Amino acid sequence: KNEVEQSPQNLTAQEGEFITINCSYSVGISALHWLQQHPGGGIVSLFMLSSGKKKHGRLIATINIQEKHSSLHITASHPRDSAVYICALYNAGNMLTFGGGTRLMVKP
Amino acid sequence: DTEVTQTPKHLVMGMTNKKSLKCEQHMGHRAMYWYKQKAKKPPELMFVYSYEKLSINESVPSRFSPECPNSSLLNLHLHALQPEDSALYLCASSQGQGTYTQYFGPGTRLTVL
């Protein structure tokens, strides 16, 4: 079983919809990264969090350490949000362990 | 400046060629990373440099040779690669080795013929 599981693997939404991407993990962590990767390949760090909730623009990330679960929400989704969203954990060695990614497509 | 730059963007090489990938950051970060990413897969860590010293080598074949000439630069020297080494090679940096935000470069897309 992977240490990091993301769901769904693929998601198609209509513009304006509220989107939730989930990340569950099975190990102790010091922090969790949400990353965005566009088709061109570059990866952008969206959030790093170790507790609670963070918000940046239309993006909200939450984490529940006790339940070993994090969510990334996108409000008022837009076609430019189409990308792969990756959850990555800082493990005991402080190295990133990546989830398999969620491929999001937002249609106009 | 929160940018990590990588050159070249694309590279095609034969199995007998020697080439180098370059990565640069001017954020004063003291940890730099090389990742390899195959299509539709998450990145895999290859090497970590911390304070210009190789800190982690994830059992990468010797045909990949990293170099950190100074705190801003990270190179990956390639020699005698195999077609299965074709992938996106991503560089990243962070303030230190640990629970710090990693900033990624745009990657070099490598094709080995």
CSV table of C-alpha atoms in Angstrom, one decimal, chain B residues 7-108:
chain,number,residue,atom,x,y,z
B,7,THR,CA,18.7,24.7,-19.0
B,8,PRO,CA,18.2,23.4,-21.5
B,9,LYS,CA,14.4,23.0,-21.7
B,10,HIS,CA,14.7,20.1,-24.1
B,11,LEU,CA,17.6,17.8,-24.8
B,12,VAL,CA,17.9,14.9,-27.2
B,13,MET,CA,21.0,12.8,-26.9
B,14,GLY,CA,22.4,9.5,-28.2
B,15,MET,CA,23.5,6.7,-25.9
B,16,THR,CA,27.1,7.5,-26.4
B,17,ASN,CA,26.8,11.3,-25.8
B,18,LYS,CA,27.9,13.3,-22.7
B,19,LYS,CA,25.7,16.2,-21.8
B,20,SER,CA,24.9,18.3,-18.7
B,21,LEU,CA,21.8,19.7,-17.2
B,22,LYS,CA,22.0,23.0,-15.3
B,23,CYS,CA,20.0,24.4,-12.5
B,24,GLU,CA,20.4,27.8,-10.9
B,25,GLN,CA,18.7,29.7,-8.0
B,26,HIS,CA,19.4,33.0,-6.4
B,27,MET,CA,17.2,32.7,-3.3
B,28,GLY,CA,20.1,31.9,-1.0
B,29,HIS,CA,18.8,28.4,-0.6
B,30,ARG,CA,21.3,25.9,0.9
B,31,ALA,CA,19.5,22.7,-0.2
B,32,MET,CA,19.1,21.6,-3.9
B,33,TYR,CA,17.5,18.6,-5.3
B,34,TRP,CA,17.4,16.6,-8.6
B,35,TYR,CA,14.2,14.6,-9.3
B,36,LYS,CA,13.3,12.4,-12.2
B,37,GLN,CA,9.7,12.2,-13.5
B,38,LYS,CA,8.4,9.7,-16.0
B,39,ALA,CA,5.1,10.4,-17.8
B,40,LYS,CA,2.0,10.3,-15.6
B,41,LYS,CA,4.1,9.4,-12.6
B,42,PRO,CA,5.1,11.5,-9.5
B,43,PRO,CA,8.7,12.8,-9.2
B,44,GLU,CA,11.3,10.5,-7.8
B,45,LEU,CA,14.1,11.9,-5.8
B,46,MET,CA,17.6,11.3,-7.2
B,47,PHE,CA,20.0,13.5,-5.3
B,48,VAL,CA,20.1,16.1,-2.5
B,49,TYR,CA,22.8,18.6,-1.9
B,50,SER,CA,23.0,20.4,1.4
B,51,TYR,CA,25.5,23.2,1.8
B,52,GLU,CA,27.1,22.1,-1.5
B,53,LYS,CA,27.7,18.6,-0.2
B,54,LEU,CA,26.0,15.5,-1.5
B,55,SER,CA,23.6,14.6,1.2
B,56,ILE,CA,21.4,11.9,-0.4
B,57,ASN,CA,22.0,9.7,-3.4
B,58,GLU,CA,18.9,7.5,-3.9
B,59,SER,CA,20.9,4.6,-5.5
B,60,VAL,CA,21.0,6.3,-8.8
B,61,PRO,CA,23.1,4.7,-11.6
B,62,SER,CA,26.6,6.1,-12.0
B,63,ARG,CA,25.8,7.3,-15.5
B,64,PHE,CA,24.1,10.2,-13.7
B,65,SER,CA,26.7,12.4,-11.9
B,66,PRO,CA,25.7,15.4,-9.9
B,67,GLU,CA,27.8,18.4,-9.1
B,68,CYS,CA,27.3,21.5,-7.0
B,69,PRO,CA,30.0,24.0,-7.9
B,70,ASN,CA,28.6,26.7,-5.6
B,71,SER,CA,25.5,27.4,-3.5
B,72,SER,CA,23.6,28.8,-6.5
B,73,LEU,CA,24.3,26.1,-9.1
B,74,LEU,CA,23.5,22.5,-9.5
B,75,ASN,CA,24.6,20.4,-12.5
B,76,LEU,CA,23.6,16.9,-13.5
B,77,HIS,CA,26.2,15.3,-15.8
B,78,LEU,CA,24.9,12.6,-18.1
B,79,HIS,CA,26.9,9.9,-19.8
B,80,ALA,CA,26.1,6.6,-21.6
B,81,LEU,CA,22.4,6.9,-20.9
B,82,GLN,CA,19.8,4.4,-21.8
B,83,PRO,CA,16.5,5.1,-23.6
B,84,GLU,CA,14.6,4.3,-20.4
B,85,ASP,CA,16.3,7.3,-18.9
B,86,SER,CA,14.1,9.5,-21.0
B,87,ALA,CA,12.1,11.6,-18.6
B,88,LEU,CA,11.5,15.1,-17.2
B,89,TYR,CA,14.4,16.1,-14.9
B,90,LEU,CA,13.3,18.6,-12.3
B,91,CYS,CA,15.5,20.7,-10.0
B,92,ALA,CA,14.3,22.1,-6.8
B,93,SER,CA,15.7,24.2,-4.0
B,94,SER,CA,14.8,25.0,-0.4
B,95,GLN,CA,16.0,27.1,2.4
B,96,GLY,CA,17.5,24.1,4.1
B,97,GLN,CA,17.2,20.3,4.0
B,98,GLY,CA,14.1,19.6,6.1
B,99,THR,CA,10.6,20.8,6.3
B,100,TYR,CA,10.9,23.8,4.1
B,101,THR,CA,9.0,24.7,1.0
B,102,GLN,CA,10.6,23.4,-2.1
B,103,TYR,CA,10.7,25.6,-5.2
B,104,PHE,CA,10.8,23.7,-8.5
B,105,GLY,CA,12.3,24.6,-11.8
B,106,PRO,CA,10.5,24.1,-15.1
B,107,GLY,CA,12.4,20.9,-15.8
B,108,THR,CA,14.5,19.6,-18.7
